[in-house]
Amino acid sequence: MFATALVFPAACHRRSRSRGHGRGSGLAAPIPKPLHPDALTRFVDPLPIPRVLEPDGLRADPDDAGARIPYYRVAMRPVDVRVHRDLPLTRMWGYGGAVPGPTIETRSGRALLVEWVNELPARHIFSIDHTLCGAERDRPDVRAVVHVHGAQVPPESDGFPEDWVPPGRSAVCHYPNRQDAKTLWYHDHAMGIERLNQYAGLFGAFIVRDDVEDALGLPRGPYEVPLMLSDRLFTADAQLRYPTSGNPNSPWVTEFHGDALLVNGKLFPYLEVEPRRYRFRVVNASNSRVYYLSLSGGKTFHQIGSDQGLLSAPVPLQSVSLSPAERADLLVDFTASAGQRLILQSQSFQLLELRVSGRTAEKSGSLPATLRSVPRMPESLAVKTRTLTLNEYEDPKTHGTLMLLNATRWNAPVTEKPLLDSVEIWSFVNLTEDAHPIHLHLVRFQILDRQLFDADEYKMSGTMRPTGDRMLPPANEAGWKDTVRVDPGTVTRIVVRFEGYAGRYLWHCHVLEHAANEMMRPLEVVRL
Ligand code: C2O
Ligand code: CU
């Protein structure tokens, strides 16, 4: 791996916001003409709903010799997708022949097996940066490994980034699903290229249900709609574009923002709804983009769940922000909007048109006053507090920028080794100028607070000088989480119990470009 001879500056300097563009090289291929999504007619395609995956039989349960559990086989392969009525087909890579992939549905306590089969071609659609850790030239260009984001699974089934398989191979993963009801999602995690694989289309939803949720009588069937958000850039002939730095030896860019915001793989779709209550399970499956979701006219909706399941009570909101990998479970009541058209939007981007019919539907029940008990984890449970910095360095030798967790590269020895069943506080000290959504595999956690501090002073002298009060998370972030937005200039603290399994996992920034270079570290849960 890397002979880490890089000398980090003592304090990171203000980054020149070149965002990796324009570092000249006469070798760069001619840039194809871009597609301008704004020129397309809006709301001419119905919103696709990913199909729910059917099992391919039963197999022995690895946890229970006598039992047989559902077995699914999901192949990753190229797929041609119609993103918009007026565009030609787009070549993507999908799970089960679709983008997003099929939805995997299960119930709490019901284990299942998935055989993930790599049937991708040998050449990648996008330029690989072979200077990134794990993407060196001696590896196959195309590699894949699946992580079910937010699932509590044995380490060998968790999709460790180095557990990839090349085309022609498969991996069987075991998902015990000993978790409450929640919206999970699955995506590629192959070391050094997950940003390219997920961008190519390798993501899908994974839903766990349970009796507590059933008892609430929330909207089901056609009234419960997954919304997977992903932004893309296209060429004029509707092929995916992923930007490069201009340096052919190191095409990595610091982050990605597309101008085409797809919902379930469609650009400007519409959904016909009845004048009643709906449940939308929203997943931010974008590489870097943060969404600020709202409904036209400032219509109020309720958030009932976040990453790791139901909140204690519905939270009325006019807008909700979602960083990469975060989820929001929303209830929207269209009863008073009969005959109207509403737009789901993210700032100036229109995502989805909601066409409310005039027809009076059956009553959709009342909004539950409470949802599920979410006891706050007291800080006093913690046996250890870790202070972990988020860093960004100028790196003139390679990519221009290097991002790290706790100033440590991926391949350095594991430093985060919590004991199985112990509770810890992780205190993320953001020394960069960006927000980073930090995700821990295996666990669910609660946000304790966020506090502004003097980052310059910290970088100069290591002194932590708070410049504001400790802010408690807002109600819609006060439930169980697995990804937390760590704002620039803040210390963000979480409290987490490391339960379920011992073994090798990881934690990382979920801006996929950051994770690739190298804002990602192993995490080892140790059995006493
Ligand atoms: Cu969404 Cu390491 O994962
Ligand atoms: Cu980041």
Short mmCIF file of C-alpha atoms and ligand atoms in Angstrom, two decimals:
data_model
loop_
_atom_site.label_atom_id
_atom_site.label_comp_id
_atom_site.label_asym_id
_atom_site.label_seq_id
_atom_site.Cartn_x
_atom_site.Cartn_y
_atom_site.Cartn_z
CA MET A 1 0.00 0.00 0.00
CA PHE A 2 1.02 3.58 0.45
CA ALA A 3 4.48 4.29 1.69
CA THR A 4 3.05 7.12 3.74
CA ALA A 5 5.86 9.61 3.36
CA LEU A 6 3.45 12.54 3.21
CA VAL A 7 4.22 15.18 5.76
CA PHE A 8 0.99 16.76 6.87
CA PRO A 9 1.07 20.46 7.52
CA ALA A 10 0.69 21.19 11.23
CA ALA A 11 -2.48 23.08 10.54
CA CYS A 12 -4.50 22.73 7.40
CA HIS A 13 -4.64 25.88 5.39
CA ARG A 14 -7.71 27.29 3.80
CA ARG A 15 -8.39 25.21 0.82
CA SER A 16 -8.35 26.77 -2.56
CA ARG A 17 -11.78 25.79 -3.77
CA SER A 18 -10.55 24.43 -7.04
CA ARG A 19 -12.72 21.35 -6.49
CA GLY A 20 -10.28 19.42 -8.54
CA HIS A 21 -11.15 20.97 -11.86
CA GLY A 22 -8.91 22.51 -14.42
CA ARG A 23 -5.60 21.00 -13.44
CA GLY A 24 -4.32 21.17 -16.97
CA SER A 25 -3.22 18.21 -18.98
CA GLY A 26 -2.97 18.13 -22.73
CA LEU A 27 -4.04 14.48 -22.67
CA ALA A 28 -7.57 14.92 -21.46
CA ALA A 29 -10.18 13.40 -23.77
CA PRO A 30 -12.52 15.86 -25.46
CA ILE A 31 -15.38 16.67 -23.11
CA PRO A 32 -18.68 15.40 -24.52
CA LYS A 33 -21.54 17.85 -24.80
CA PRO A 34 -23.51 17.96 -21.56
CA LEU A 35 -27.24 17.44 -21.19
CA HIS A 36 -29.12 20.41 -19.76
CA PRO A 37 -31.94 18.88 -17.71
CA ASP A 38 -33.77 22.21 -17.58
CA ALA A 39 -34.48 21.91 -21.31
CA LEU A 40 -36.57 18.75 -20.74
CA THR A 41 -40.34 18.70 -20.32
CA ARG A 42 -41.10 18.10 -16.68
CA PHE A 43 -43.38 15.52 -15.12
CA VAL A 44 -44.08 13.32 -18.13
CA ASP A 45 -42.93 10.01 -16.58
CA PRO A 46 -44.67 8.19 -13.74
CA LEU A 47 -42.52 7.60 -10.67
CA PRO A 48 -41.14 4.04 -10.87
CA ILE A 49 -41.57 1.97 -7.72
CA PRO A 50 -38.79 -0.61 -7.35
CA ARG A 51 -40.21 -4.14 -7.31
CA VAL A 52 -40.06 -6.08 -4.05
CA LEU A 53 -37.63 -8.96 -4.42
CA GLU A 54 -38.99 -12.52 -4.26
CA PRO A 55 -36.82 -15.21 -2.70
CA ASP A 56 -35.23 -17.88 -4.89
CA GLY A 57 -35.88 -20.60 -2.36
CA LEU A 58 -34.85 -21.59 1.14
CA ARG A 59 -31.45 -22.42 2.54
CA ALA A 60 -30.04 -23.52 5.89
CA ASP A 61 -29.85 -20.76 8.51
CA PRO A 62 -26.18 -20.26 9.50
CA ASP A 63 -27.39 -19.44 13.04
CA ASP A 64 -29.77 -22.37 13.48
CA ALA A 65 -28.88 -25.73 11.99
CA GLY A 66 -32.46 -27.00 11.69
CA ALA A 67 -34.02 -23.85 10.26
CA ARG A 68 -34.37 -22.76 6.67
CA ILE A 69 -34.49 -19.10 5.70
CA PRO A 70 -35.22 -17.21 2.48
CA TYR A 71 -32.40 -17.14 -0.03
CA TYR A 72 -32.20 -14.42 -2.68
CA ARG A 73 -29.86 -14.23 -5.63
CA VAL A 74 -29.11 -10.73 -6.90
CA ALA A 75 -26.89 -10.17 -9.90
CA MET A 76 -25.13 -6.89 -10.62
CA ARG A 77 -25.09 -6.26 -14.31
CA PRO A 78 -25.30 -3.55 -16.96
CA VAL A 79 -28.79 -2.22 -17.55
CA ASP A 80 -30.20 0.32 -19.98
CA VAL A 81 -32.47 2.74 -18.18
CA ARG A 82 -34.91 5.32 -19.55
CA VAL A 83 -34.30 8.28 -17.27
CA HIS A 84 -36.80 10.53 -19.07
CA ARG A 85 -39.37 10.03 -21.85
CA ASP A 86 -37.48 12.27 -24.27
CA LEU A 87 -34.02 10.82 -23.71
CA PRO A 88 -32.34 7.77 -25.21
CA LEU A 89 -31.47 4.86 -22.93
CA THR A 90 -28.71 5.36 -20.37
CA ARG A 91 -26.24 2.58 -19.68
CA MET A 92 -26.02 2.01 -15.93
CA TRP A 93 -25.06 -0.83 -13.61
CA GLY A 94 -27.87 -2.17 -11.49
CA TYR A 95 -28.71 -4.85 -8.97
CA GLY A 96 -31.25 -7.32 -10.33
CA GLY A 97 -31.43 -5.50 -13.66
CA ALA A 98 -32.77 -2.22 -12.27
CA VAL A 99 -31.69 1.16 -10.87
CA PRO A 100 -32.50 1.45 -8.02
CA GLY A 101 -32.24 -2.28 -7.39
CA PRO A 102 -35.23 -4.26 -6.15
CA THR A 103 -36.42 -3.57 -2.60
CA ILE A 104 -35.60 -6.28 -0.11
CA GLU A 105 -38.33 -6.55 2.52
CA THR A 106 -38.25 -8.49 5.73
CA ARG A 107 -39.45 -8.45 9.31
CA SER A 108 -37.54 -7.98 12.50
CA GLY A 109 -36.05 -11.31 13.60
CA ARG A 110 -36.48 -12.95 10.21
CA ALA A 111 -33.06 -13.81 8.85
CA LEU A 112 -32.31 -14.06 5.15
CA LEU A 113 -29.46 -14.83 2.81
CA VAL A 114 -28.48 -12.92 -0.30
CA GLU A 115 -26.05 -14.19 -2.88
CA TRP A 116 -24.65 -11.07 -4.52
CA VAL A 117 -23.34 -12.04 -7.93
CA ASN A 118 -20.88 -9.86 -9.80
CA GLU A 119 -21.90 -10.14 -13.47
CA LEU A 120 -20.39 -6.77 -14.38
CA PRO A 121 -18.05 -6.38 -17.36
CA ALA A 122 -14.28 -6.34 -16.88
CA ARG A 123 -13.95 -2.65 -17.78
CA HIS A 124 -15.33 0.14 -15.68
CA ILE A 125 -17.65 2.82 -17.11
CA PHE A 126 -15.63 5.55 -15.36
CA SER A 127 -11.96 6.45 -14.96
CA ILE A 128 -10.39 4.75 -11.98
CA ASP A 129 -7.90 6.66 -9.87
CA HIS A 130 -5.19 4.08 -9.29
CA THR A 131 -3.41 6.32 -6.81
CA LEU A 132 -6.26 5.89 -4.32
CA CYS A 133 -5.84 3.41 -1.51
CA GLY A 134 -7.20 0.04 -2.55
CA ALA A 135 -7.54 0.91 -6.25
CA GLU A 136 -3.96 0.17 -7.26
CA ARG A 137 -3.20 -1.12 -10.74
CA ASP A 138 -2.66 -4.68 -9.60
CA ARG A 139 -6.38 -5.05 -8.78
CA PRO A 140 -9.08 -5.78 -11.30
CA ASP A 141 -10.72 -2.55 -12.48
CA VAL A 142 -14.17 -3.84 -11.69
CA ARG A 143 -14.72 -5.13 -8.17
CA ALA A 144 -17.85 -5.17 -6.06
CA VAL A 145 -18.94 -5.80 -2.49
CA VAL A 146 -22.35 -5.02 -1.01
CA HIS A 147 -22.99 -3.29 2.30
CA VAL A 148 -26.47 -3.10 3.78
CA HIS A 149 -26.27 0.33 5.33
CA GLY A 150 -27.55 0.38 8.89
CA ALA A 151 -27.85 -3.39 9.27
CA GLN A 152 -26.48 -5.24 12.26
CA VAL A 153 -24.78 -8.19 10.61
CA PRO A 154 -21.82 -10.50 11.30
CA PRO A 155 -18.56 -8.93 10.11
CA GLU A 156 -18.08 -11.38 7.24
CA SER A 157 -21.45 -10.32 5.75
CA ASP A 158 -21.08 -6.59 6.33
CA GLY A 159 -19.40 -5.69 3.06
CA PHE A 160 -15.94 -4.78 4.31
CA PRO A 161 -14.41 -2.69 1.49
CA GLU A 162 -11.56 -5.15 0.94
CA ASP A 163 -13.94 -8.13 0.67
CA TRP A 164 -14.74 -7.37 -2.98
CA VAL A 165 -15.23 -9.96 -5.68
CA PRO A 166 -14.28 -9.56 -9.35
CA PRO A 167 -16.70 -10.25 -12.23
CA GLY A 168 -17.70 -13.90 -12.41
CA ARG A 169 -17.69 -14.38 -8.65
CA SER A 170 -20.30 -14.04 -5.93
CA ALA A 171 -20.58 -13.72 -2.16
CA VAL A 172 -23.35 -15.09 0.05
CA CYS A 173 -24.23 -12.74 2.91
CA HIS A 174 -26.28 -13.50 5.99
CA TYR A 175 -28.64 -10.85 7.37
CA PRO A 176 -30.10 -11.88 10.76
CA ASN A 177 -32.28 -8.69 10.95
CA ARG A 178 -32.43 -8.65 14.75
CA GLN A 179 -33.41 -5.01 14.60
CA ASP A 180 -36.45 -2.80 14.95
CA ALA A 181 -38.42 -1.71 11.91
CA LYS A 182 -36.42 0.71 9.79
CA THR A 183 -35.49 1.81 6.30
CA LEU A 184 -32.09 0.45 5.38
CA TRP A 185 -30.46 0.51 2.00
CA TYR A 186 -27.79 -1.47 0.22
CA HIS A 187 -24.99 -0.13 -1.93
CA ASP A 188 -21.57 -0.97 -3.24
CA HIS A 189 -18.56 -0.51 -0.95
CA ALA A 190 -15.56 -1.68 -3.02
CA MET A 191 -12.34 -0.09 -1.80
CA GLY A 192 -11.29 2.94 -3.86
CA ILE A 193 -14.17 2.71 -6.37
CA GLU A 194 -17.40 2.69 -4.34
CA ARG A 195 -18.03 6.28 -5.48
CA LEU A 196 -17.96 5.05 -9.11
CA ASN A 197 -19.92 1.85 -8.50
CA GLN A 198 -22.71 3.53 -6.59
CA TYR A 199 -22.77 6.30 -9.18
CA ALA A 200 -23.15 3.69 -11.92
CA GLY A 201 -26.39 2.66 -10.18
CA LEU A 202 -25.51 0.07 -7.54
CA PHE A 203 -27.97 0.89 -4.75
CA GLY A 204 -31.38 -0.23 -3.52
CA ALA A 205 -33.71 -0.19 -0.50
CA PHE A 206 -33.90 -2.78 2.30
CA ILE A 207 -36.92 -2.48 4.58
CA VAL A 208 -37.36 -4.11 7.97
CA ARG A 209 -40.89 -4.16 9.44
CA ASP A 210 -42.11 -5.16 12.89
CA ASP A 211 -45.20 -5.45 15.08
CA VAL A 212 -44.74 -2.10 16.82
CA GLU A 213 -44.83 -0.36 13.47
CA ASP A 214 -47.76 -2.47 12.22
CA ALA A 215 -49.80 -1.50 15.27
CA LEU A 216 -49.58 2.16 14.31
CA GLY A 217 -51.70 1.64 11.21
CA LEU A 218 -49.38 3.70 9.03
CA PRO A 219 -50.12 3.93 5.28
CA ARG A 220 -49.27 0.66 3.51
CA GLY A 221 -49.36 -0.82 0.03
CA PRO A 222 -49.76 1.85 -2.66
CA TYR A 223 -49.77 4.52 0.05
CA GLU A 224 -46.23 3.71 1.22
CA VAL A 225 -43.67 4.87 -1.31
CA PRO A 226 -39.87 4.61 -1.23
CA LEU A 227 -38.08 7.63 -2.70
CA MET A 228 -34.41 7.04 -3.48
CA LEU A 229 -32.65 10.27 -4.38
CA SER A 230 -29.55 10.34 -6.56
CA ASP A 231 -28.04 13.18 -8.57
CA ARG A 232 -26.25 12.64 -11.85
CA LEU A 233 -24.60 14.44 -14.77
CA PHE A 234 -25.43 13.31 -18.30
CA THR A 235 -24.00 13.81 -21.73
CA ALA A 236 -26.28 15.19 -24.43
CA ASP A 237 -26.95 11.60 -25.54
CA ALA A 238 -27.98 10.67 -21.99
CA GLN A 239 -24.91 8.74 -20.91
CA LEU A 240 -23.62 9.14 -17.35
CA ARG A 241 -20.76 11.57 -16.83
CA TYR A 242 -18.61 11.58 -13.78
CA PRO A 243 -16.16 14.47 -13.58
CA THR A 244 -12.40 14.00 -13.45
CA SER A 245 -9.72 16.26 -12.08
CA GLY A 246 -8.06 16.76 -15.46
CA ASN A 247 -5.00 14.86 -14.27
CA PRO A 248 -5.16 11.52 -16.12
CA ASN A 249 -2.97 9.87 -13.48
CA SER A 250 -5.25 10.93 -10.67
CA PRO A 251 -8.79 11.64 -11.86
CA TRP A 252 -10.32 11.75 -8.34
CA VAL A 253 -12.40 14.84 -7.52
CA THR A 254 -13.16 16.10 -4.02
CA GLU A 255 -16.94 15.84 -4.33
CA PHE A 256 -19.72 15.45 -6.86
CA HIS A 257 -22.83 17.48 -7.64
CA GLY A 258 -25.06 16.54 -10.54
CA ASP A 259 -27.60 18.85 -12.16
CA ALA A 260 -30.08 16.03 -12.80
CA LEU A 261 -31.80 15.01 -9.56
CA LEU A 262 -33.34 11.57 -10.04
CA VAL A 263 -36.06 10.04 -7.90
CA ASN A 264 -36.10 6.23 -8.12
CA GLY A 265 -33.93 6.62 -11.21
CA LYS A 266 -36.25 9.04 -13.07
CA LEU A 267 -35.76 12.68 -13.91
CA PHE A 268 -38.79 14.89 -13.10
CA PRO A 269 -41.26 12.05 -12.44
CA TYR A 270 -44.83 12.49 -11.23
CA LEU A 271 -46.88 10.44 -8.80
CA GLU A 272 -50.68 10.31 -8.74
CA VAL A 273 -51.90 10.33 -5.18
CA GLU A 274 -55.28 10.26 -3.51
CA PRO A 275 -56.39 12.97 -1.09
CA ARG A 276 -55.28 11.04 1.98
CA ARG A 277 -52.18 10.37 4.04
CA TYR A 278 -49.05 8.82 2.46
CA ARG A 279 -45.83 7.49 3.86
CA PHE A 280 -42.62 8.30 1.98
CA ARG A 281 -39.41 6.53 2.91
CA VAL A 282 -36.74 8.88 1.61
CA VAL A 283 -33.15 7.71 1.14
CA ASN A 284 -30.32 10.01 0.09
CA ALA A 285 -28.37 7.69 -2.22
CA SER A 286 -26.27 10.48 -3.72
CA ASN A 287 -22.48 10.59 -3.61
CA SER A 288 -22.12 14.07 -2.07
CA ARG A 289 -25.33 16.05 -2.42
CA VAL A 290 -27.24 17.27 0.63
CA TYR A 291 -31.00 17.65 0.04
CA TYR A 292 -33.23 20.24 1.65
CA LEU A 293 -36.63 18.76 1.02
CA SER A 294 -39.82 20.74 1.12
CA LEU A 295 -43.24 20.76 -0.50
CA SER A 296 -44.41 23.62 -2.67
CA GLY A 297 -46.48 26.19 -0.85
CA GLY A 298 -44.62 25.46 2.38
CA LYS A 299 -46.99 22.61 3.15
CA THR A 300 -46.34 20.96 6.50
CA PHE A 301 -45.51 17.26 6.70
CA HIS A 302 -44.48 14.99 9.57
CA GLN A 303 -41.25 13.11 10.02
CA ILE A 304 -41.92 9.81 11.80
CA GLY A 305 -38.59 8.07 11.41
CA SER A 306 -34.92 8.63 10.75
CA ASP A 307 -31.98 6.35 9.87
CA GLN A 308 -32.59 3.65 12.44
CA GLY A 309 -36.34 3.61 12.75
CA LEU A 310 -39.29 5.39 14.26
CA LEU A 311 -38.98 8.58 16.27
CA SER A 312 -40.77 8.78 19.61
CA ALA A 313 -43.46 11.03 18.09
CA PRO A 314 -44.21 12.64 14.71
CA VAL A 315 -42.34 15.89 14.16
CA PRO A 316 -44.12 18.57 12.09
CA LEU A 317 -41.76 20.15 9.56
CA GLN A 318 -41.76 22.39 6.52
CA SER A 319 -38.37 21.19 5.38
CA VAL A 320 -35.93 18.46 6.21
CA SER A 321 -32.27 18.17 5.30
CA LEU A 322 -30.74 14.84 4.29
CA SER A 323 -27.00 14.30 3.96
CA PRO A 324 -25.67 11.37 1.94
CA ALA A 325 -26.91 8.05 3.39
CA GLU A 326 -29.40 9.64 5.79
CA ARG A 327 -33.05 8.58 5.67
CA ALA A 328 -36.27 10.33 6.53
CA ASP A 329 -39.58 8.55 6.97
CA LEU A 330 -42.27 11.13 6.18
CA LEU A 331 -46.04 11.31 6.41
CA VAL A 332 -47.75 13.72 4.05
CA ASP A 333 -51.48 14.35 4.29
CA PHE A 334 -52.97 15.30 0.92
CA THR A 335 -56.55 15.44 2.23
CA ALA A 336 -56.77 19.21 1.98
CA SER A 337 -54.96 19.25 -1.38
CA ALA A 338 -57.58 17.39 -3.48
CA GLY A 339 -57.29 18.37 -7.14
CA GLN A 340 -53.98 20.17 -6.66
CA ARG A 341 -50.46 19.58 -7.88
CA LEU A 342 -47.67 19.80 -5.34
CA ILE A 343 -43.96 19.66 -5.95
CA LEU A 344 -41.41 17.92 -3.80
CA GLN A 345 -38.36 20.09 -4.13
CA SER A 346 -34.83 20.57 -2.85
CA GLN A 347 -34.07 24.27 -2.83
CA SER A 348 -34.43 25.37 -6.46
CA PHE A 349 -34.52 21.79 -7.82
CA GLN A 350 -37.87 20.21 -8.57
CA LEU A 351 -37.80 16.51 -7.77
CA LEU A 352 -41.29 15.05 -8.02
CA GLU A 353 -44.76 16.27 -8.92
CA LEU A 354 -47.54 14.98 -6.69
CA ARG A 355 -50.88 15.00 -8.52
CA VAL A 356 -53.65 14.83 -6.01
CA SER A 357 -56.85 13.41 -7.43
CA GLY A 358 -60.18 15.02 -6.63
CA ARG A 359 -61.65 11.67 -5.69
CA THR A 360 -62.37 11.23 -2.01
CA ALA A 361 -60.45 8.26 -0.84
CA GLU A 362 -61.14 6.16 2.18
CA LYS A 363 -60.11 7.85 5.38
CA SER A 364 -56.48 7.16 6.10
CA GLY A 365 -56.72 7.13 9.87
CA SER A 366 -55.42 9.74 12.22
CA LEU A 367 -51.84 10.73 12.81
CA PRO A 368 -50.49 8.70 15.74
CA ALA A 369 -49.61 10.91 18.72
CA THR A 370 -46.71 8.70 19.69
CA LEU A 371 -44.76 6.15 17.67
CA ARG A 372 -42.24 4.11 19.62
CA SER A 373 -40.39 4.57 22.86
CA VAL A 374 -36.89 5.90 22.19
CA PRO A 375 -35.25 6.13 25.62
CA ARG A 376 -32.46 8.69 25.70
CA MET A 377 -29.11 7.10 26.42
CA PRO A 378 -27.55 8.96 29.33
CA GLU A 379 -23.94 10.05 28.92
CA SER A 380 -23.15 8.34 32.21
CA LEU A 381 -23.46 4.94 30.52
CA ALA A 382 -20.29 5.60 28.55
CA VAL A 383 -17.12 3.87 29.67
CA LYS A 384 -14.95 5.75 27.22
CA THR A 385 -14.93 9.02 25.28
CA ARG A 386 -12.97 9.27 22.05
CA THR A 387 -12.06 12.59 20.50
CA LEU A 388 -11.78 12.11 16.76
CA THR A 389 -10.82 14.87 14.37
CA LEU A 390 -11.99 15.32 10.79
CA ASN A 391 -9.13 16.63 8.67
CA GLU A 392 -8.43 17.94 5.27
CA TYR A 393 -4.91 18.49 3.95
CA GLU A 394 -3.39 19.97 0.90
CA ASP A 395 -1.56 17.12 -0.79
CA PRO A 396 0.44 18.59 -3.66
CA LYS A 397 2.01 15.25 -4.59
CA THR A 398 -1.14 13.48 -5.61
CA HIS A 399 -4.75 14.58 -5.47
CA GLY A 400 -4.41 18.14 -4.27
CA THR A 401 -6.48 17.21 -1.24
CA LEU A 402 -6.40 14.44 1.31
CA MET A 403 -9.14 13.92 3.88
CA LEU A 404 -8.66 11.85 6.96
CA LEU A 405 -10.28 10.80 10.20
CA ASN A 406 -8.15 11.52 13.22
CA ALA A 407 -5.23 12.31 10.89
CA THR A 408 -4.87 8.60 10.16
CA ARG A 409 -4.83 6.69 6.91
CA TRP A 410 -7.01 3.65 6.22
CA ASN A 411 -4.13 1.18 6.43
CA ALA A 412 -2.74 2.34 9.76
CA PRO A 413 -3.36 -0.11 12.64
CA VAL A 414 -6.91 -0.11 14.05
CA THR A 415 -7.26 2.49 16.79
CA GLU A 416 -11.01 2.36 17.48
CA LYS A 417 -11.48 -0.89 19.37
CA PRO A 418 -14.57 -0.64 21.58
CA LEU A 419 -15.53 -3.59 23.77
CA LEU A 420 -18.57 -5.58 22.75
CA ASP A 421 -21.67 -4.36 24.65
CA SER A 422 -19.90 -1.28 25.99
CA VAL A 423 -21.14 2.28 25.53
CA GLU A 424 -18.85 5.03 24.27
CA ILE A 425 -19.08 8.70 23.43
CA TRP A 426 -17.50 9.67 20.14
CA SER A 427 -16.74 13.35 19.87
CA PHE A 428 -16.14 14.44 16.27
CA VAL A 429 -14.04 17.59 16.00
CA ASN A 430 -14.49 19.02 12.51
CA LEU A 431 -11.37 20.93 11.49
CA THR A 432 -12.46 21.26 7.85
CA GLU A 433 -14.66 23.78 6.10
CA ASP A 434 -17.25 21.20 5.04
CA ALA A 435 -19.99 19.24 6.72
CA HIS A 436 -19.28 15.50 6.76
CA PRO A 437 -21.93 12.81 7.30
CA ILE A 438 -20.16 10.31 9.53
CA HIS A 439 -21.43 6.73 9.46
CA LEU A 440 -20.56 3.85 11.77
CA HIS A 441 -21.23 0.33 10.57
CA LEU A 442 -22.98 -2.24 12.83
CA VAL A 443 -24.45 0.16 15.38
CA ARG A 444 -27.21 2.63 16.03
CA PHE A 445 -26.47 5.71 18.08
CA GLN A 446 -27.96 8.90 19.44
CA ILE A 447 -26.72 12.42 18.88
CA LEU A 448 -25.84 14.07 22.20
CA ASP A 449 -25.11 17.60 21.02
CA ARG A 450 -23.29 19.94 18.68
CA GLN A 451 -21.11 22.81 19.83
CA LEU A 452 -19.22 25.52 17.97
CA PHE A 453 -15.53 25.85 18.80
CA ASP A 454 -12.49 27.78 17.64
CA ALA A 455 -11.02 25.46 15.02
CA ASP A 456 -8.03 27.71 14.26
CA GLU A 457 -6.98 27.73 17.88
CA TYR A 458 -7.40 23.98 18.06
CA LYS A 459 -5.22 23.48 14.99
CA MET A 460 -2.53 25.82 16.33
CA SER A 461 -2.33 24.71 19.93
CA GLY A 462 -4.63 21.74 20.41
CA THR A 463 -6.74 23.77 22.82
CA MET A 464 -10.47 23.16 22.64
CA ARG A 465 -12.22 26.50 23.16
CA PRO A 466 -15.99 26.31 22.71
CA THR A 467 -17.57 29.43 21.27
CA GLY A 468 -21.19 28.48 21.76
CA ASP A 469 -23.56 26.43 23.84
CA ARG A 470 -24.06 22.72 23.47
CA MET A 471 -27.01 22.43 21.13
CA LEU A 472 -29.27 19.42 21.58
CA PRO A 473 -30.34 17.69 18.38
CA PRO A 474 -33.66 18.88 16.96
CA ALA A 475 -36.58 16.49 17.50
CA ASN A 476 -36.18 14.85 14.09
CA GLU A 477 -32.55 13.99 14.85
CA ALA A 478 -33.22 12.81 18.39
CA GLY A 479 -34.07 9.21 17.43
CA TRP A 480 -31.77 6.33 16.52
CA LYS A 481 -29.23 7.26 13.87
CA ASP A 482 -26.42 5.58 11.98
CA THR A 483 -25.15 8.63 10.09
CA VAL A 484 -24.62 12.04 11.66
CA ARG A 485 -23.97 15.36 9.99
CA VAL A 486 -20.85 16.92 11.52
CA ASP A 487 -20.93 20.61 10.66
CA PRO A 488 -17.78 22.64 10.05
CA GLY A 489 -16.44 24.35 13.16
CA THR A 490 -18.42 22.10 15.47
CA VAL A 491 -17.79 19.31 17.88
CA THR A 492 -20.57 16.78 17.39
CA ARG A 493 -20.99 14.13 20.05
CA ILE A 494 -22.77 10.81 19.76
CA VAL A 495 -23.38 8.06 22.30
CA VAL A 496 -23.26 4.52 21.01
CA ARG A 497 -23.51 0.97 22.31
CA PHE A 498 -21.38 -1.49 20.37
CA GLU A 499 -23.67 -4.47 20.32
CA GLY A 500 -24.51 -7.42 18.15
CA TYR A 501 -21.22 -8.81 16.96
CA ALA A 502 -17.51 -8.59 17.62
CA GLY A 503 -15.16 -8.20 14.69
CA ARG A 504 -13.87 -5.89 12.01
CA TYR A 505 -16.16 -3.10 10.78
CA LEU A 506 -15.51 0.48 9.75
CA TRP A 507 -16.57 4.08 10.10
CA HIS A 508 -16.30 6.78 7.48
CA CYS A 509 -17.57 9.93 5.90
CA HIS A 510 -20.47 9.11 3.57
CA VAL A 511 -19.49 11.69 1.00
CA LEU A 512 -18.20 8.90 -1.21
CA GLU A 513 -15.45 11.01 -2.73
CA HIS A 514 -14.16 11.74 0.78
CA ALA A 515 -14.39 8.11 1.85
CA ALA A 516 -12.27 7.14 -1.15
CA ASN A 517 -9.46 9.52 -0.17
CA GLU A 518 -9.21 8.41 2.77
CA MET A 519 -11.89 9.55 5.17
CA MET A 520 -12.50 5.99 6.26
CA ARG A 521 -11.11 3.94 9.12
CA PRO A 522 -11.51 0.41 10.39
CA LEU A 523 -13.38 -0.16 13.63
CA GLU A 524 -12.94 -3.35 15.60
CA VAL A 525 -15.44 -4.47 18.19
CA VAL A 526 -13.56 -6.59 20.69
CA ARG A 527 -14.94 -9.36 22.88
CA LEU A 528 -13.57 -9.28 26.42
CU1 C2O B 1 -23.54 3.39 3.49
CU2 C2O B 1 -19.91 2.22 4.88
O1 C2O B 1 -21.76 2.79 4.18
CU CU B 2 -16.57 14.06 4.23
#
